[in-house]
XYZ file of C-alpha atoms in Angstrom:
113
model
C 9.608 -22.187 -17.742
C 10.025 -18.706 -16.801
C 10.067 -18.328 -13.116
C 6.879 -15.364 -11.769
C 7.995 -11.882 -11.128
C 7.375 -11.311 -7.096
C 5.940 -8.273 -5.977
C 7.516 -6.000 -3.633
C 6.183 -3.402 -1.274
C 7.725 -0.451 -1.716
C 6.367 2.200 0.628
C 3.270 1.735 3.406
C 1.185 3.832 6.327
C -0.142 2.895 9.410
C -3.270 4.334 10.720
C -4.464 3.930 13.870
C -8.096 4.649 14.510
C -11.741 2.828 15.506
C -14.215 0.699 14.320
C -18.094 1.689 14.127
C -18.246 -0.625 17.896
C -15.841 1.442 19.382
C -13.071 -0.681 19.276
C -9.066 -0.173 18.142
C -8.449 -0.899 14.579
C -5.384 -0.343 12.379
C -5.688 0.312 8.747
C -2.341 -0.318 6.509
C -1.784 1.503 3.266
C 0.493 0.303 0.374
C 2.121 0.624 -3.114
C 3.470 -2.464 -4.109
C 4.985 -3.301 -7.711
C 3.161 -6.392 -9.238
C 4.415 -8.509 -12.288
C 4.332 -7.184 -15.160
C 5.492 -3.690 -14.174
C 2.024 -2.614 -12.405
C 1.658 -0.292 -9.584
C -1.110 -1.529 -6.689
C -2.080 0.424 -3.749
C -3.812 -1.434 -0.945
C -5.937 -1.139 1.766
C -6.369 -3.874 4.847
C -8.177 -3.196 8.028
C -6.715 -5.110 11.224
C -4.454 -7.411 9.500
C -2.568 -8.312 12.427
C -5.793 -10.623 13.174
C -5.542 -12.468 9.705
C -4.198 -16.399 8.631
C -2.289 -15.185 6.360
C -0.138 -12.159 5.719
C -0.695 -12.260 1.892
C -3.419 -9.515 1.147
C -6.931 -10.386 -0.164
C -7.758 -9.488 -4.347
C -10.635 -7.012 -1.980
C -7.515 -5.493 -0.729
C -6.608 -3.913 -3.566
C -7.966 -0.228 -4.595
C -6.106 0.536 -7.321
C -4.107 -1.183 -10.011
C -2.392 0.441 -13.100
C 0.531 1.154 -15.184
C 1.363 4.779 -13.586
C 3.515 5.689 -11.000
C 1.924 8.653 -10.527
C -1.811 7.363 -10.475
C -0.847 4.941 -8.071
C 0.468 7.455 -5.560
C -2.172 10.089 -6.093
C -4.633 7.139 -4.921
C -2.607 5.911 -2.190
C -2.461 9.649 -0.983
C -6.533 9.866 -1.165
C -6.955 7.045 0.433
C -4.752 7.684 2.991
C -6.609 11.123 3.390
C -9.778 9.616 4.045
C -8.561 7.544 6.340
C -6.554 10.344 8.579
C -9.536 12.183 8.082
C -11.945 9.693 9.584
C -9.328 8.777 12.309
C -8.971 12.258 13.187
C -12.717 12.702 13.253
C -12.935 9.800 15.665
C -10.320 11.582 18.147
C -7.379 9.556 16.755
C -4.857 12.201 15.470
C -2.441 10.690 12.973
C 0.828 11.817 11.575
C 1.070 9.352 8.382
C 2.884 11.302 6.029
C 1.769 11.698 2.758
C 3.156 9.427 -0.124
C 5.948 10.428 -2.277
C 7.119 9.511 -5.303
C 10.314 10.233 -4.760
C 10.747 7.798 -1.837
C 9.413 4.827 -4.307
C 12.320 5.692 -6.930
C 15.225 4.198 -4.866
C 13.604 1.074 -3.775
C 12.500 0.592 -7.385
C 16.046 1.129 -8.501
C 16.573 -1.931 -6.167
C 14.214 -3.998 -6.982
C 14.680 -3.299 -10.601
C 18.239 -3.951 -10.726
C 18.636 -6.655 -7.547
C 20.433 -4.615 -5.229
């Protein structure tokens, strides 16, 4: 039996911000590589306070076969989220995704080094 494929984080963001009560809340933003060569971005509000550090299918806001795709949605998301932050008095300094930082941890992952 063929052993599963993990999947592997490559690149994430941390935003700090608040909730709608007022209180601290951090949002994390990912790209991970899932089996079967598809990109993922996610999304998790304050998942420091979770059981389990494995993220939620609800997590997830964008799946697909495109590297690009999958950073142009982790960028809007991340967007929204500085923007909101930022509205709230929370000034961020998450830097944008790039593709090119996802290149040499794929190389890694790809090839096990």
């Amino acid at each position: 039996m063929k052993q599963r494929e993990p999947s592997a984080v490559f690149a994430q963001r941390v935003v700090e911000g608040v909730d709608d009560a007022g209180a601290r809340e951090t949002i994390v933003i990912w790209i991970e590589r899932k089996p079967g060569a598809l990109w993922a971005v996610g999304r998790a509000v304050n998942p420091q306070h979770r059981r389990s550090e494995e993220p939620r299918r609800d997590d997830y806001v964008f799946e697909g076969y495109e590297l690009e795709d999958a950073v142009e949605q982790a960028n809007a998301t991340l967007e929204d989220d500085t923007s909101v932050s930022a509205a709230d008095g929370h000034a961020g300094d998450a830097q944008p995704f790039a593709r090119d930082e996802l290149l040499k941890p794929l190389e890694r992952w790809f090839f096990g080094h």
